Amino acid sequence: MQLKDVKKICVVGAGNMGHQICTLCAMHGYKTTCVDVDENILQKAEAFAADYFAKRVEKGKLTEEAAKQASDNISFKSRLEEAAKDADYVIEAAVEVLAVKRRIFADLDRIAPPHAILATNSSAIVSSQIADATHRPGQTINLHFFNPALVMKLVEVVEGPHVNEETVNLSIDLCNKLDKVPVHVKKEVKGFLLNRIFRVIFNEAMWMLEMGVATVEDIDKACVYGAGHPMGPFTLMDLTGIDLAYTMNMEDFRESGDPSDLPYPSLVEHYIKGEYGQKAGKGWYDYGEK
């Protein structure tokens, strides 16, 4: 299969990443179906897409005709069978829990056409841990978008030892078609490229906070005004979700059994309180009514 053969895309998961990825695909001409078992999250995703298209028109970034076409391209479903049955390319953006992803991919393998590529947007779980849940390991790959997916240009295309060359090349071509900048990660390594670098920064930032070396605000300022980062690690965590950071730490611990992989106490405290960051109105920072 080549890029020209990809007509329909299915995005599994309508959360923060999923609803942006499906909106992106619809804007670039693909018939896109977003599926989620949570009707409330699905309704929010549909409202987000409609509002996003309207705002792009208001700002002169999208013509009314293009916005209507994008709106016509996108649909929202609650049943995986209905969403994936005729997909050429599937992008899974569900919770970062291996067991959940394996169940989804086993279902996708049963439902999606034999030619379809099954990609996971996971930022930590490599596709070789998922591929054997399917009968198409060569067509199972990591396609890792960064949050916010509609803005961030980078996409990591991660080639596991099981992935065939056609799947890698088509995935890179798809990223280019979506106006993204793909990087080819030739080997599966923990954290891939960027998050592997960020993990070092994250751990150092958390250690300095826990040890009372500096405040959240001052650590973020140091990264922004000293290192030239667009935002500090705590602001970034609030953006991507403290719940995601917690879940990823717990998955690392389950895999390694190493107590050093457990989430830091202050992160656990925010997680328990439901202070997940911007989406919850509070995280490391208080966002009030925003």
Coordinates of C-alpha atoms in Angstrom, one line a residue:
M1 CA 0.0 0.0 0.0
Q2 CA 1.1 3.5 -0.8
L3 CA 0.0 6.9 0.5
K4 CA -2.4 7.4 -2.5
D5 CA -4.3 4.3 -1.3
V6 CA -5.0 5.9 2.1
K7 CA -8.5 7.4 2.0
K8 CA -10.0 6.7 5.4
I9 CA -8.4 7.1 8.8
C10 CA -9.7 5.9 12.1
V11 CA -8.6 7.6 15.4
V12 CA -9.2 5.5 18.5
G13 CA -9.7 7.7 21.6
A14 CA -11.3 11.1 21.6
G15 CA -9.3 12.6 24.5
N16 CA -6.8 15.4 24.4
M17 CA -4.6 13.9 21.7
G18 CA -7.2 11.9 19.8
H19 CA -9.6 14.7 19.0
Q20 CA -6.8 16.9 17.8
I21 CA -5.3 14.2 15.5
C22 CA -8.7 13.4 14.0
T23 CA -9.3 17.2 13.4
L24 CA -5.9 17.4 11.8
C25 CA -6.6 14.5 9.5
A26 CA -10.0 15.8 8.4
M27 CA -8.5 19.2 7.6
H28 CA -6.0 17.5 5.3
G29 CA -8.6 15.8 3.2
Y30 CA -9.0 12.4 4.9
K31 CA -12.3 10.8 5.7
T32 CA -11.7 10.5 9.5
T33 CA -13.7 8.7 12.1
C34 CA -13.0 9.3 15.8
V35 CA -14.2 6.6 18.2
D36 CA -14.5 6.5 22.0
V37 CA -16.6 4.5 24.4
D38 CA -17.2 7.6 26.6
E39 CA -20.1 9.5 25.1
N40 CA -19.3 12.6 27.1
I41 CA -15.7 12.7 25.8
L42 CA -17.0 12.1 22.3
Q43 CA -19.4 15.0 22.5
K44 CA -16.6 17.3 23.7
A45 CA -14.4 16.1 20.8
E46 CA -17.2 16.9 18.3
A47 CA -17.7 20.4 19.8
F48 CA -14.0 21.0 19.7
A49 CA -13.7 20.2 16.0
A50 CA -16.7 22.4 15.1
D51 CA -15.3 25.3 17.2
Y52 CA -11.8 24.9 15.8
F53 CA -13.0 25.0 12.2
A54 CA -15.1 28.1 12.9
K55 CA -12.2 29.9 14.6
R56 CA -9.8 29.1 11.7
V57 CA -12.3 30.7 9.3
E58 CA -12.7 33.8 11.6
K59 CA -8.9 34.2 11.6
G60 CA -8.6 33.9 7.9
K61 CA -6.6 30.6 8.2
L62 CA -9.3 28.5 6.5
T63 CA -11.8 29.3 3.8
E64 CA -15.5 28.6 4.6
E65 CA -15.5 26.0 1.8
A66 CA -12.4 24.3 3.3
A67 CA -14.0 24.3 6.8
K68 CA -17.2 22.8 5.4
Q69 CA -15.2 20.1 3.7
A70 CA -13.2 19.3 6.8
S71 CA -16.4 19.2 8.8
D72 CA -17.9 16.8 6.3
N73 CA -14.8 14.6 6.5
I74 CA -15.1 14.0 10.2
S75 CA -17.4 11.7 12.1
F76 CA -17.7 10.5 15.7
K77 CA -18.7 7.0 16.7
S78 CA -19.0 5.0 19.9
R79 CA -18.5 1.6 18.4
L80 CA -15.1 0.4 17.2
E81 CA -16.7 -2.0 14.8
E82 CA -18.4 0.8 13.0
A83 CA -15.4 3.2 13.0
A84 CA -12.6 0.8 11.9
K85 CA -14.3 -1.5 9.5
D86 CA -13.2 0.3 6.4
A87 CA -10.1 2.2 7.7
D88 CA -6.9 2.2 5.7
Y89 CA -4.9 3.7 8.6
V90 CA -5.7 3.5 12.3
I91 CA -4.1 5.8 14.9
E92 CA -4.7 4.6 18.5
A93 CA -4.6 7.4 21.1
A94 CA -6.0 5.7 24.2
V95 CA -4.8 5.6 27.8
E96 CA -1.1 4.8 28.3
V97 CA -1.7 1.3 29.8
L98 CA -0.2 -1.7 27.9
A99 CA -3.0 -4.1 28.7
V100 CA -5.6 -1.7 27.3
K101 CA -3.7 -1.1 24.1
R102 CA -3.2 -4.8 23.5
R103 CA -7.0 -5.3 23.8
I104 CA -7.6 -2.5 21.4
F105 CA -5.1 -3.8 18.9
A106 CA -6.5 -7.3 19.0
D107 CA -9.9 -5.9 18.3
L108 CA -8.6 -3.7 15.5
D109 CA -6.9 -6.6 13.9
R110 CA -10.2 -8.4 13.8
I111 CA -12.2 -5.5 12.5
A112 CA -9.9 -3.4 10.2
P113 CA -9.3 -4.5 6.6
P114 CA -6.2 -6.7 6.2
H115 CA -4.3 -4.0 4.4
A116 CA -4.8 -1.4 7.2
I117 CA -1.8 -0.1 9.1
L118 CA -2.3 0.0 12.9
A119 CA -0.4 2.8 14.6
T120 CA -0.1 3.7 18.3
N121 CA 0.4 7.3 19.4
S122 CA 1.9 6.1 22.6
S123 CA 4.8 8.2 23.9
A124 CA 6.3 5.4 26.0
I125 CA 4.9 1.9 25.0
V126 CA 6.8 0.5 22.0
S127 CA 4.8 -1.2 19.3
S128 CA 6.8 -4.5 19.7
Q129 CA 4.9 -4.9 23.0
I130 CA 1.6 -4.6 21.1
A131 CA 2.3 -6.2 17.7
D132 CA 1.9 -9.8 18.7
A133 CA -1.7 -9.1 19.8
T134 CA -2.4 -8.9 16.1
H135 CA -1.8 -11.1 13.0
R136 CA -0.1 -8.1 11.2
P137 CA 3.0 -7.2 13.2
G138 CA 4.7 -5.8 10.1
Q139 CA 1.9 -3.2 9.9
T140 CA 2.0 -2.2 13.6
I141 CA 4.0 0.9 14.4
N142 CA 4.5 3.9 16.7
L143 CA 3.3 7.2 15.2
H144 CA 4.0 9.6 18.1
F145 CA 2.4 13.1 17.8
F146 CA 3.2 15.8 20.3
N147 CA 0.7 17.8 22.3
P148 CA -0.9 20.0 21.1
A149 CA -1.1 17.8 17.9
L150 CA -2.6 20.6 15.8
V151 CA 0.3 22.9 16.6
M152 CA 3.4 20.8 17.2
K153 CA 5.2 19.9 14.0
L154 CA 7.2 16.9 15.2
V155 CA 6.0 13.3 14.8
E156 CA 8.2 10.3 15.8
V157 CA 7.9 7.3 13.4
V158 CA 9.4 4.5 15.5
E159 CA 10.6 1.4 13.6
G160 CA 10.5 -1.7 15.8
P161 CA 12.3 -4.9 14.6
H162 CA 8.9 -6.3 13.5
V163 CA 7.8 -3.4 11.3
N164 CA 8.1 -3.7 7.5
E165 CA 9.7 -1.1 5.3
E166 CA 6.4 -0.3 3.5
T167 CA 4.7 0.6 6.8
V168 CA 7.6 2.9 7.8
N169 CA 7.7 4.7 4.4
L170 CA 3.9 5.1 4.2
S171 CA 3.8 6.5 7.8
I172 CA 6.5 9.0 7.0
D173 CA 4.7 10.0 3.8
L174 CA 1.4 10.4 5.8
C175 CA 3.1 12.8 8.3
N176 CA 4.4 14.9 5.4
K177 CA 0.9 15.0 3.9
L178 CA -0.4 16.2 7.3
D179 CA 2.1 19.0 7.2
K180 CA 4.2 17.5 10.0
V181 CA 7.9 17.0 10.4
P182 CA 8.6 13.2 10.8
V183 CA 11.7 11.8 12.3
H184 CA 12.6 8.2 11.7
V185 CA 13.6 6.5 14.9
K186 CA 15.4 3.4 13.6
K187 CA 15.4 1.5 16.9
E188 CA 13.0 1.1 19.8
V189 CA 14.5 2.9 22.8
K190 CA 12.7 3.9 25.9
G191 CA 11.3 7.4 25.5
F192 CA 12.1 7.5 21.8
L193 CA 14.0 10.7 20.9
L194 CA 12.5 13.8 22.4
N195 CA 11.0 12.3 25.6
R196 CA 14.2 10.5 26.3
I197 CA 15.9 13.9 26.5
F198 CA 12.9 15.5 28.4
R199 CA 12.9 12.6 30.9
V200 CA 16.4 13.8 32.2
I201 CA 15.1 17.3 32.5
F202 CA 11.9 16.2 34.2
N203 CA 13.7 14.1 36.8
E204 CA 16.1 16.8 37.6
A205 CA 13.3 19.4 37.9
M206 CA 11.3 17.1 40.2
W207 CA 14.3 16.2 42.3
M208 CA 15.1 20.0 42.8
L209 CA 11.5 20.7 43.8
E210 CA 11.3 17.8 46.3
M211 CA 14.7 18.8 47.8
G212 CA 13.5 22.4 48.2
V213 CA 16.3 23.7 45.9
A214 CA 13.9 25.9 44.0
T215 CA 10.2 26.5 43.4
V216 CA 8.1 25.3 40.5
E217 CA 8.1 28.9 39.1
D218 CA 11.8 29.4 39.4
I219 CA 12.7 26.1 37.8
D220 CA 10.4 26.9 34.9
K221 CA 11.9 30.4 34.6
A222 CA 15.5 28.9 34.5
C223 CA 14.5 26.6 31.6
V224 CA 12.7 29.4 29.7
Y225 CA 15.1 32.3 30.2
G226 CA 18.3 30.4 30.6
A227 CA 18.0 27.4 28.3
G228 CA 15.6 29.1 25.8
H229 CA 12.9 26.5 26.1
P230 CA 9.4 27.7 25.0
M231 CA 8.1 26.5 28.4
G232 CA 9.4 25.0 31.6
P233 CA 8.9 21.3 32.6
F234 CA 6.1 22.1 35.1
T235 CA 4.2 24.2 32.6
L236 CA 4.6 21.4 30.1
M237 CA 3.3 18.8 32.5
D238 CA 0.2 21.0 33.1
L239 CA -0.3 21.2 29.4
T240 CA 0.1 17.4 28.6
G241 CA -1.6 16.3 31.9
I242 CA -0.2 15.4 35.3
D243 CA -2.4 12.3 35.1
L244 CA -0.4 11.2 32.0
A245 CA 2.9 11.8 33.8
Y246 CA 1.6 9.7 36.8
T247 CA 0.4 6.9 34.5
M248 CA 3.6 6.7 32.6
N249 CA 5.7 6.6 35.8
M250 CA 3.5 3.8 37.1
E251 CA 3.8 1.8 33.9
D252 CA 7.6 2.2 34.1
F253 CA 7.5 0.9 37.7
R254 CA 5.3 -2.1 36.7
E255 CA 7.8 -3.0 34.0
S256 CA 11.0 -2.5 36.0
G257 CA 10.0 -3.0 39.6
D258 CA 12.6 -0.3 40.4
P259 CA 11.3 2.1 43.1
S260 CA 13.1 5.0 41.5
D261 CA 10.6 4.8 38.6
L262 CA 7.7 5.5 41.0
P263 CA 6.2 9.0 40.6
Y264 CA 7.5 11.7 42.9
P265 CA 5.4 12.5 46.0
S266 CA 4.4 16.0 45.0
L267 CA 3.2 14.6 41.6
V268 CA 1.2 11.9 43.4
E269 CA -0.4 14.5 45.6
H270 CA -1.7 16.5 42.6
Y271 CA -2.9 13.3 40.9
I272 CA -4.8 12.2 44.0
K273 CA -6.5 15.6 44.2
G274 CA -7.5 15.4 40.5
E275 CA -5.3 18.5 39.8
Y276 CA -4.2 17.3 36.4
G277 CA -3.2 20.6 34.9
Q278 CA -4.8 23.0 32.5
K279 CA -7.7 20.7 31.6
A280 CA -8.7 20.5 35.3
G281 CA -8.1 24.2 36.0
K282 CA -5.3 23.5 38.4
G283 CA -2.0 21.6 38.5
W284 CA 1.4 22.9 39.3
Y285 CA -0.3 26.3 38.5
D286 CA -3.8 27.6 39.2
Y287 CA -5.7 28.4 36.0
G288 CA -8.8 29.8 37.7
E289 CA -11.7 30.2 35.3
K290 CA -9.5 29.6 32.1

